[in-house]
Coordinates of C-alpha atoms and ligand atoms in Angstrom, one line a residue:
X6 CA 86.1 68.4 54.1
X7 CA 89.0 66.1 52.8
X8 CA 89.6 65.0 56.7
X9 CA 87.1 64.1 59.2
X10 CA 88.5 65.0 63.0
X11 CA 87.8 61.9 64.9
X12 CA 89.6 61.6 68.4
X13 CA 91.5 58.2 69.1
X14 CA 91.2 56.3 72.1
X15 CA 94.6 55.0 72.5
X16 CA 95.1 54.1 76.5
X17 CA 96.8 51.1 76.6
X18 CA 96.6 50.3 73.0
X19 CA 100.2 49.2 71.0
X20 CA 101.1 52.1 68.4
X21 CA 104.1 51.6 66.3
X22 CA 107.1 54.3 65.9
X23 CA 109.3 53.8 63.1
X24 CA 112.7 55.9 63.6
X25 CA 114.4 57.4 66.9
X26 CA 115.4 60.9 66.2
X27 CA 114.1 64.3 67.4
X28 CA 110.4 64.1 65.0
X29 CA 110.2 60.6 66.6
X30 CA 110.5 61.8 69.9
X31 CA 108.0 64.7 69.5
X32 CA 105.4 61.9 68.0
X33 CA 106.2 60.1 71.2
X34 CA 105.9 62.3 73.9
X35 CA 102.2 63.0 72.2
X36 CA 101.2 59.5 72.2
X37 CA 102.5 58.8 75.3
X38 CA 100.0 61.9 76.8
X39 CA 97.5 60.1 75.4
X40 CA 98.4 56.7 77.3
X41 CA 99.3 54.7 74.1
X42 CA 101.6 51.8 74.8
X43 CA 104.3 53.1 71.9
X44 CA 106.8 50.6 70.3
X45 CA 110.1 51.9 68.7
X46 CA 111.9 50.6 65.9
X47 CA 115.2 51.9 64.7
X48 CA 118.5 51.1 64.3
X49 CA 119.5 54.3 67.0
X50 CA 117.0 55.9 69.6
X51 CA 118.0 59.2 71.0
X52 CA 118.4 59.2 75.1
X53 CA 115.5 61.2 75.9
X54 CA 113.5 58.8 73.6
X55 CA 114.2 56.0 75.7
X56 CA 114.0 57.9 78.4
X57 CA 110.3 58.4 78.0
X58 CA 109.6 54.9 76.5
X59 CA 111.2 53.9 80.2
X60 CA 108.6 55.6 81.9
X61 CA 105.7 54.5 79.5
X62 CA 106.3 51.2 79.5
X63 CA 106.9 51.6 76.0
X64 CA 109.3 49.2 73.7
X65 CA 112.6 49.7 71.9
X66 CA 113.4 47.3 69.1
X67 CA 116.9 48.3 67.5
X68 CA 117.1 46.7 64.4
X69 CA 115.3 47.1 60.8
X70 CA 111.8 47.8 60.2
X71 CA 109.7 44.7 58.7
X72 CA 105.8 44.4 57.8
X73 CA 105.8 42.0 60.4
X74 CA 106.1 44.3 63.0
X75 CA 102.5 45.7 62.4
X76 CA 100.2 43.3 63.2
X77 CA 99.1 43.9 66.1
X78 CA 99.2 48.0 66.2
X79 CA 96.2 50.0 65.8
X80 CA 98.2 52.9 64.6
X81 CA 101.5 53.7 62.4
X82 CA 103.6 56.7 62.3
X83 CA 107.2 56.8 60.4
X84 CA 109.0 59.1 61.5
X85 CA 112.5 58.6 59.7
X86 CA 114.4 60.7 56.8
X87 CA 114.4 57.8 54.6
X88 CA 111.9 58.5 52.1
X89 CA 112.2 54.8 50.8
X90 CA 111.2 53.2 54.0
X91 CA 108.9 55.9 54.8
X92 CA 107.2 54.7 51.6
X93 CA 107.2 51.1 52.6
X94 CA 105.5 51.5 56.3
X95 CA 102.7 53.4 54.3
X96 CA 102.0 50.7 51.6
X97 CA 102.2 48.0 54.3
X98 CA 100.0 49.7 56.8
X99 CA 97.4 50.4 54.1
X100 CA 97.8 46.5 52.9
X101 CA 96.6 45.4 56.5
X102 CA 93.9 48.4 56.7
X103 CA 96.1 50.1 59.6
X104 CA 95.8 54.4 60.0
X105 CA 99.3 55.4 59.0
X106 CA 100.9 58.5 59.5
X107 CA 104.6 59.4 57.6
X108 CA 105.6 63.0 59.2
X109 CA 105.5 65.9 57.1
X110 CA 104.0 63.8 53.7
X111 CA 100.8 64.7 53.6
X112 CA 100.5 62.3 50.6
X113 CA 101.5 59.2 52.3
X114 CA 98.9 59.8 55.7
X115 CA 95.8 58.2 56.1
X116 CA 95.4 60.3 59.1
X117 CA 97.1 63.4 60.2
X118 CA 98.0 65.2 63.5
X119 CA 96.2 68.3 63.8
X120 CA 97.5 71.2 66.2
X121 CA 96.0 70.5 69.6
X122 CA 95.0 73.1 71.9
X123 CA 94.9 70.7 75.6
X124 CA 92.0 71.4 78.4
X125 CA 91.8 67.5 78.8
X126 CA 89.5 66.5 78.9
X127 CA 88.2 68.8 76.9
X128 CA 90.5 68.9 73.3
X129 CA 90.7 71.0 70.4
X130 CA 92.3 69.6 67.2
X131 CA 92.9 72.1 64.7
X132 CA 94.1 71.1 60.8
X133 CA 94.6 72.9 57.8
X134 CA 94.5 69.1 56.1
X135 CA 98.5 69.6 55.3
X136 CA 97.3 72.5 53.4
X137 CA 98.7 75.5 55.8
X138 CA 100.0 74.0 58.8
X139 CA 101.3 77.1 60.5
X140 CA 97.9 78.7 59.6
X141 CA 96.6 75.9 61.9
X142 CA 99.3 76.3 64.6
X143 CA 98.7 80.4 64.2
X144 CA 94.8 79.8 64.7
X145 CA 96.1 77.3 67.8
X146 CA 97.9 80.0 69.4
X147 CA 95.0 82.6 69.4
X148 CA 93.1 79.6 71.1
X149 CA 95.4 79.1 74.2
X150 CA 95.2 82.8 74.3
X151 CA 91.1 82.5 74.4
X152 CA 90.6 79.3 76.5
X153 CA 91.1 79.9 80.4
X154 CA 93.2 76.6 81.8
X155 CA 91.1 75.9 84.1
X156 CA 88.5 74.7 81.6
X157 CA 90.1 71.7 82.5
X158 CA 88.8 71.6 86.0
X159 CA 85.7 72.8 84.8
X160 CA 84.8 70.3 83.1
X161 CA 85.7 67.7 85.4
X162 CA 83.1 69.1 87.9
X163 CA 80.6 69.1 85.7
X164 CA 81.2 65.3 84.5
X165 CA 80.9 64.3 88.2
X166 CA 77.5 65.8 87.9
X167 CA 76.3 64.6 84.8
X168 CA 74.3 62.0 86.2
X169 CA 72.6 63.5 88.5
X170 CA 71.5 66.6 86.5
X171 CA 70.5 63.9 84.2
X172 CA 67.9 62.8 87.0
X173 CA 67.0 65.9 88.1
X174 CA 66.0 67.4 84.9
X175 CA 63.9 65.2 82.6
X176 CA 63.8 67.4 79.6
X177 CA 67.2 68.1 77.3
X178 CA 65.9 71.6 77.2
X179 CA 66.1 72.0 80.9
X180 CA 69.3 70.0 81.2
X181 CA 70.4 72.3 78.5
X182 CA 69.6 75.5 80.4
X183 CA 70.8 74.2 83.5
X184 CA 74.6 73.5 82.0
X185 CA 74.3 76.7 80.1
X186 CA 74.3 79.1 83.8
X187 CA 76.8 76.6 85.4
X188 CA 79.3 76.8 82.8
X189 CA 79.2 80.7 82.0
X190 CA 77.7 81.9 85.3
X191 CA 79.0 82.2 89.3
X192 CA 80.2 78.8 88.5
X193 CA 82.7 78.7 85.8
X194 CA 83.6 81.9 87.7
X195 CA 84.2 80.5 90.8
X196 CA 86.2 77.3 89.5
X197 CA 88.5 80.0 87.7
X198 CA 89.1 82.0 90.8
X199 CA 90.5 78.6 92.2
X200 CA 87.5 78.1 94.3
X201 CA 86.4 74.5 93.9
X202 CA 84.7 73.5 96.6
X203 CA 82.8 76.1 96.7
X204 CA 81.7 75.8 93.0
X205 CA 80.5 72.5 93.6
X206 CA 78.4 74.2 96.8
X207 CA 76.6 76.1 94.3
X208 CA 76.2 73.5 91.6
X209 CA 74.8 71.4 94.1
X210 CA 72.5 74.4 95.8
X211 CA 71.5 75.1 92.2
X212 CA 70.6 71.1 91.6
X213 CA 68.6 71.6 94.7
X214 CA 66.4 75.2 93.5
X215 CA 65.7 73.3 90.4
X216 CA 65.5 76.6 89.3
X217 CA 68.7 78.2 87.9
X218 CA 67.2 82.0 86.6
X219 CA 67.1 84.6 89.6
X220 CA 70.3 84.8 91.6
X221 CA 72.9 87.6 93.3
X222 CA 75.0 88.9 90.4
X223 CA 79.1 89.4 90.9
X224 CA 82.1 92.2 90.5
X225 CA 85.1 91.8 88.6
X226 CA 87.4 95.2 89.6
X227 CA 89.5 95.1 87.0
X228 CA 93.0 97.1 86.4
X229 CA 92.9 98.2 82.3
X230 CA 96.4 99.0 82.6
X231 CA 97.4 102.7 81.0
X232 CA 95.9 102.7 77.8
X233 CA 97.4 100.7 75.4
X234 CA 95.1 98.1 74.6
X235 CA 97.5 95.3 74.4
X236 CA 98.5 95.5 77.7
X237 CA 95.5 94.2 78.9
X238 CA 95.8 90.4 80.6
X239 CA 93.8 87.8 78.9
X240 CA 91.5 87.1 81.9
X241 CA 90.8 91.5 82.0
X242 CA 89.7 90.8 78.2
X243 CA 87.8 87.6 79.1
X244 CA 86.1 89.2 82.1
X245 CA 85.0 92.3 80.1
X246 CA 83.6 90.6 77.5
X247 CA 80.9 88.9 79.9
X248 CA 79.9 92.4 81.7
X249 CA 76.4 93.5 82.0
X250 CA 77.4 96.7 83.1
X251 CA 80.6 98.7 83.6
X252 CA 81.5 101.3 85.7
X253 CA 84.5 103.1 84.5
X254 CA 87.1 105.6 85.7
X255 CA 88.6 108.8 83.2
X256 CA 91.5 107.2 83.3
X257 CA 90.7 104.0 81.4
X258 CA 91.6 104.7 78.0
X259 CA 88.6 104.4 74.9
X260 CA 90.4 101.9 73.4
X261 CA 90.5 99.7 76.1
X262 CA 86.7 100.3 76.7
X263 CA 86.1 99.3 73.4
X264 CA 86.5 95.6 74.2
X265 CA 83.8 95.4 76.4
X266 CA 80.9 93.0 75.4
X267 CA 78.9 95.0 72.6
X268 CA 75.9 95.3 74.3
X269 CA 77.0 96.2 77.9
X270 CA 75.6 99.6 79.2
X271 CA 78.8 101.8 80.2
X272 CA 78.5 103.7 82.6
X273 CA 81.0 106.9 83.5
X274 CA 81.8 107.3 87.3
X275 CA 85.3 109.0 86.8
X276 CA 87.6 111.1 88.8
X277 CA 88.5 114.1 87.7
X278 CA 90.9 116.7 89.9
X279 CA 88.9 118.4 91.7
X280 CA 85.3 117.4 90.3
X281 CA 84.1 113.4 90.8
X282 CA 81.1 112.3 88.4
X283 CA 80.2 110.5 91.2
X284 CA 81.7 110.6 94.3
X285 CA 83.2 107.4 96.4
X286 CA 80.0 106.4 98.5
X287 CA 78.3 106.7 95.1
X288 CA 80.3 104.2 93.5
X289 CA 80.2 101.7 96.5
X290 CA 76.5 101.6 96.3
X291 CA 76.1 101.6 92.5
X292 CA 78.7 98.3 92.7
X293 CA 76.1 96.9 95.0
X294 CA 73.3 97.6 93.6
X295 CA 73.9 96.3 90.1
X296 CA 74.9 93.1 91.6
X297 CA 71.9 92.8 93.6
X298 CA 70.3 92.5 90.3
X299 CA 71.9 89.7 89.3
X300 CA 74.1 91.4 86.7
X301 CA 77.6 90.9 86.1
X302 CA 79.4 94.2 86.9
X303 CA 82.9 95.1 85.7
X304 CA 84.4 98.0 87.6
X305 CA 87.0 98.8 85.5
X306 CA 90.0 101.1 86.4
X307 CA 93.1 102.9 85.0
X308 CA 96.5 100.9 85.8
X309 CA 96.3 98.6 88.5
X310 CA 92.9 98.5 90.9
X311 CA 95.3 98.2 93.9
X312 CA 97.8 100.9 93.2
X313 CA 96.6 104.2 94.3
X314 CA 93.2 103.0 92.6
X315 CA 91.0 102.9 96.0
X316 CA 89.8 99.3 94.8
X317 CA 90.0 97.8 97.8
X318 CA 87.6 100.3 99.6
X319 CA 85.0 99.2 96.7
X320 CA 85.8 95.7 97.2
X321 CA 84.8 96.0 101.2
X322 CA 81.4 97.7 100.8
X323 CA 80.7 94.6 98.1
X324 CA 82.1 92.1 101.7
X325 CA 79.6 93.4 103.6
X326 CA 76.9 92.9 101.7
X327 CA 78.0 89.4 100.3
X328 CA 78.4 89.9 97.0
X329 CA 80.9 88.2 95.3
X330 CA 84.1 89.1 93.2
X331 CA 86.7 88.6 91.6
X332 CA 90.1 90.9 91.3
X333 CA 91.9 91.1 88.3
X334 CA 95.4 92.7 88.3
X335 CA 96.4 95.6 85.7
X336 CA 99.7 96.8 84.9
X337 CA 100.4 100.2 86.8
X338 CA 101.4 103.4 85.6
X339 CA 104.9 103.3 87.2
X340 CA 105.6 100.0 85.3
X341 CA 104.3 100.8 81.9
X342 CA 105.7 104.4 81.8
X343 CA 108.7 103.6 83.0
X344 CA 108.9 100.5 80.2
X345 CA 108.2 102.7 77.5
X346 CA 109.8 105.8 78.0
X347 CA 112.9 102.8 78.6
X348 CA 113.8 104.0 82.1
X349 CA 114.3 100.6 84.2
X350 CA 113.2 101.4 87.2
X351 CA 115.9 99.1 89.1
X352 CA 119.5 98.7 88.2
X353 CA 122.3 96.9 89.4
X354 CA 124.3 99.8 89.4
X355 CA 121.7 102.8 90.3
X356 CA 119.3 102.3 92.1
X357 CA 118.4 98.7 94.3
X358 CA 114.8 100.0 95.5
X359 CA 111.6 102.0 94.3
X360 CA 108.9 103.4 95.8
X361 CA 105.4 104.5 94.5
X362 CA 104.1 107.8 96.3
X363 CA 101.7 109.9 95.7
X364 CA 102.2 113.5 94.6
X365 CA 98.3 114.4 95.9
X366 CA 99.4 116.6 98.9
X367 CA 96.2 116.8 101.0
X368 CA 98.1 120.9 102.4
X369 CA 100.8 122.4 101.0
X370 CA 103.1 121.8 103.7
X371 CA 102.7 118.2 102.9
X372 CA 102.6 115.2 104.5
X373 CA 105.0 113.2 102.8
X374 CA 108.4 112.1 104.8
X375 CA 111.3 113.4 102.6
X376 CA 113.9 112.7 104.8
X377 CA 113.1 109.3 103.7
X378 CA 112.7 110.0 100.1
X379 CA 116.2 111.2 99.7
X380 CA 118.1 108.3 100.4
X381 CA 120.6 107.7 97.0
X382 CA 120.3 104.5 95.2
X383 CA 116.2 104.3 95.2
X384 CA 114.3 105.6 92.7
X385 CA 111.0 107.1 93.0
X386 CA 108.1 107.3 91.4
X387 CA 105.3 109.9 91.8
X388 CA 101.6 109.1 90.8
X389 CA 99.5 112.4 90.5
X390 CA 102.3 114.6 91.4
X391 CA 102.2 117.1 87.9
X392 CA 100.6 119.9 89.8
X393 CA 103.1 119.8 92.6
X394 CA 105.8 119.4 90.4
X395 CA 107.6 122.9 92.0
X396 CA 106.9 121.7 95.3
X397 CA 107.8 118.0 94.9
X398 CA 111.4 119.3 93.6
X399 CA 112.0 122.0 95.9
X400 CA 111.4 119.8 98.9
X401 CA 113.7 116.7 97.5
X402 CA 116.4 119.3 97.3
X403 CA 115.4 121.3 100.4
X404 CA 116.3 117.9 102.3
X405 CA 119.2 116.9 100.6
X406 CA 119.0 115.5 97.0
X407 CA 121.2 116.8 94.8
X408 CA 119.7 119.1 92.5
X409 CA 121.6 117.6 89.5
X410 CA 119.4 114.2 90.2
X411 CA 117.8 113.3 87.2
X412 CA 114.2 113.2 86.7
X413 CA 111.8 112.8 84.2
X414 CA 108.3 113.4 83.2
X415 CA 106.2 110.8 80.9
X416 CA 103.3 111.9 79.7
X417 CA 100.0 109.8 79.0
X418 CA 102.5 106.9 79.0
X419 CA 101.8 103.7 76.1
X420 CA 99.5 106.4 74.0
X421 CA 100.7 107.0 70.7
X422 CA 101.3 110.9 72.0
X423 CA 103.2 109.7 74.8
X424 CA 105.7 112.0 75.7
X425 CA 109.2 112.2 77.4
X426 CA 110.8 114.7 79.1
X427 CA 114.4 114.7 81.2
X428 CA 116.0 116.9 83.2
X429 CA 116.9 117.1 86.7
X430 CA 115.5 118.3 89.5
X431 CA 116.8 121.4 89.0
X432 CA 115.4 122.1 85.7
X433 CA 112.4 119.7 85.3
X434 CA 110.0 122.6 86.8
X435 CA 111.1 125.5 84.6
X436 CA 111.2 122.8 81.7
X437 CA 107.6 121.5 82.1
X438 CA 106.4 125.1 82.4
X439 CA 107.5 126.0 78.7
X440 CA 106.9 122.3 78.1
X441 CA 103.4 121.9 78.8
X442 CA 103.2 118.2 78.7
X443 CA 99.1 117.4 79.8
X444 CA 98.1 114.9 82.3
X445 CA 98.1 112.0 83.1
X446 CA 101.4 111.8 83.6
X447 CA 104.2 110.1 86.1
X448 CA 107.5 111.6 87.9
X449 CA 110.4 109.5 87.9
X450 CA 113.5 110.7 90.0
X451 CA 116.8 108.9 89.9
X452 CA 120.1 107.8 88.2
X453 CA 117.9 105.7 86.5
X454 CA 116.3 108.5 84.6
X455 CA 119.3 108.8 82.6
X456 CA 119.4 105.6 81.2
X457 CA 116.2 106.8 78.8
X458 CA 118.9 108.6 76.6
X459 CA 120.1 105.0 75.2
X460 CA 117.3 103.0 76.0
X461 CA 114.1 104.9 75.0
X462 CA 112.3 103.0 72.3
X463 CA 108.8 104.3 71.8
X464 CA 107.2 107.3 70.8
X465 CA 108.4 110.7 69.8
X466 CA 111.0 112.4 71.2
X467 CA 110.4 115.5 72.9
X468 CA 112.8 118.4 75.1
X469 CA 115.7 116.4 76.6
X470 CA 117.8 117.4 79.1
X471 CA 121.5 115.5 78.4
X472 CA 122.0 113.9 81.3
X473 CA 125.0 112.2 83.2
X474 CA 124.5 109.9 85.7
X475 CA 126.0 111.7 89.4
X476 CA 127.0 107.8 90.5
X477 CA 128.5 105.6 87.7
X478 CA 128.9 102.2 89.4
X479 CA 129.6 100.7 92.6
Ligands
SAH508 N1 95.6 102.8 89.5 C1 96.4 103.6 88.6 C2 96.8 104.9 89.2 C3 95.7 105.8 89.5 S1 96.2 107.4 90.1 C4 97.6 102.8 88.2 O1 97.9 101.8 88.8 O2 98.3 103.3 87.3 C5 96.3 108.4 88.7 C6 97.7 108.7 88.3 O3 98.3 107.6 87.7 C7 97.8 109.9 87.4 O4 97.7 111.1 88.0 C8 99.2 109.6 86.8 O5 100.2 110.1 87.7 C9 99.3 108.1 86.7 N2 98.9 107.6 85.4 C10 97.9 106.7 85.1 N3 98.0 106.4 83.8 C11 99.0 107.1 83.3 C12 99.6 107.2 82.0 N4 99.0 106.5 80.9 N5 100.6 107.9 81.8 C13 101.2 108.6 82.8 N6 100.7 108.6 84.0 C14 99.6 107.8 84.3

């Protein structure tokens, strides 16, 4: 280890700033976070410079550097492209035993500024020792990914409770075990759901049990999004890799399964058309019952839990019998398909609305309102709608839509065998028959739909349909 990380204390304490360009003013603004009183010595200081040092009761000294300025700092940092006076401030500095930092010369620092990943108080300083800088700012960047914010928050709870866990529990092992469920159990949980108050409730109930094992477990219903993996949100990931248990739907894709915690039990409840694994009820009280054990249960679900997903009818049955959860939002088939199949869904010139509907028609006769569909300049989309594809078009037409709208199928959307097929509504029926292309898959109708021709970006081409828009422009 050619560097030991040590973290400064620098509130109030005089740090000196030789130059007063941009890489000064970087230097600053990070001192300055860490309450340093930061003096400034150059013969020019950009505005925003002195801006901050305004606001930081920091000092500007215009004029030329001199040893003398460093006697009483506990730090030095030259920041100047004068490689000469760089050189100086580091000889001087080392004469009077004083940390000294000259930016990007790794050979003239006694110290250097490692990339800093910021959950003050908790703080991460990451350094390649000059070696690989962006290695360490690559490796900072999968941390901010990793690390929820509100670490932060987190652990300033738990430092207003350190003394009194301190009394409560007289052994380290206990105390250990103690911190150990409040920072990766209901509490952590609940301070990341923005709930406070009520995680100091429970810290303070669980200070109270003395005993932190046995207690009601939680839910996270979480939206997987369609399938690619990368579409996933960071708290999905971070939530999935805690589970116990999860429950999930045929739509969530294996990939995305795959980045559940290793040694979670999965547990199939899916949907198919026509045939459920397990049916509604079934799922309500498996959701329940899990948690009443204590575990953490992830019910996770194709696309987004609250779009045409039933997740709130799950999330009730968990209300009534007090269990708590959390939500997590996932992107929905009608944004991802429509993103990569590159059919914007709104446009300026097209189409000023959209609405999601689902094909599912409980009778044939259906009990959708198509009147309303109709209206020009919307566009919709159509969840579950590929077996009353016929239907869906005949009626759009039937009540006014011109047949020469376009429309398009995507099929399994984000997967590397997505496929793409326009038409209008004419044609899109007759097309998908000789087409074939397999479920899941999404109906878009509208001007929009012939934007894809220019815009589409992913996947393989399939059957296309040229298309011209009926409205070009207001
Ligand atoms: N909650 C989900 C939708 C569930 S309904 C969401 O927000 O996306 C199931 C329907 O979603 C399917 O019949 C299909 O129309 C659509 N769908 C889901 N994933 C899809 C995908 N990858 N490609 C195309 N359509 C998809």
């Amino acid at each position: 280890m050619d560097y030991l990380p040590l973290f400064f204390k620098l509130t109030e304490q005089p740090v000196l700033l030789v130059g007063g360009g941009a890489v000064a003013l970087r230097k600053a603004r990070l001192l300055c976070r860490s309450g340093a009183l930061v003096h400034v010595v150059s013969h020019q200081v950009c505005a925003d410079l002195e801006t901050l040092l305004d606001e930081s009761a920091g000092q500007i000294i215009i004029g030329e550097y001199h040893a003398g300025l460093l006697d009483d700092k506990v730090l030095v940092i030259a920041a100047t492209d004068d490689d000469q006076l760089n050189e100086r401030v580091h000889f001087d500095a080392v004469a009077k035993g004083i940390p000294v930092n000259v930016v990007d010369n790794p050979r003239l620092c006694t110290f250097v500024f490692p990339a800093i990943v910021d959950r003050s108080p908790i703080v991460i300083g990451i350094s390649s020792g000059g070696a690989a800088p962006v290695l360490a700012r690559l490796l900072r960047a999968r941390l901010e990914t990793w690390i929820p914010r509100s670490y932060s928050r987190l652990a300033e709870i738990a430092q207003q409770f350190r003394n009194q866990v301190k009394a409560r529990f007289g052994s380290v092992n206990h105390r250990r075990m103690f911190w150990e469920s409040v920072l990766q159990g209901q509490v952590a949980e609940k301070v990341f759901a923005g709930r406070d108050k009520e995680a100091i409730s429970l810290i303070e109930e669980k200070l109270q049990q003395g005993n932190p094992e046995h207690q009601i477990g939680e839910v996270y219903l979480i939206g997987g999004g369609p399938g690619d993996p990368e579409l996933l949100t960071f708290k999905a990931l971070r939530l999935m890799q805690q589970a116990d248990i999860v429950l999930y739907d045929a739509l969530v894709s294996p990939a995305v399964l795959d980045l559940c915690r290793r040694d979670a039990d999965l547990v199939f409840v899916g949907k198919q058309r026509d045939n459920h694994a397990v049916p509604q009820e079934g799922i309500n009280a498996l959701l329940v019952q899990h948690a009443l054990e204590g575990k953490r249960v992830v019910r996770l679900k194709g696309g987004d839990p609250f779009i045409f997903g039933r997740g709130g009818e799950e999330l009730e049955s968990l209300k009534q019998h007090n269990i708590p959860f959390q939500v997590v939002p996932g992107i929905t088939a009608a944004s991802a398909c429509s993103t990569y199949a590159g059919i914007p869904l709104t446009h300026r010139n097209y189409a000023q609305s959209v609405k999601f509907i689902t094909g599912q028609l409980k009778n044939r006769t259906s009990d959708l309102n198509f009147a309303e569909l109709v209206h020009p300049n919307q566009t919709l989309v159509f969840y579950m709608g590929l077996h009353s594809l016929d239907h869906l078009c005949a009626e759009l037409i039937a009540h006014g839509k011109p047949g020469s709208t376009p429309a398009a199928i995507v099929s399994r959307g984000t997967a590397l065998d997505q496929k793409v097929l326009t038409a209008t509504l004419e044609t899109l029926p007759a097309l998908q028959a000789e087409a074939q292309l397999p479920a899941p898959a999404l109906i878009i109708v509208g001007e929009v739909v012939s934007l894809h021709e220019n815009l589409s970006w992913f996947g393989e081409e399939v059957l296309s349909q040229n298309l011209t828009p009926v409205k070009a422009g207001h």
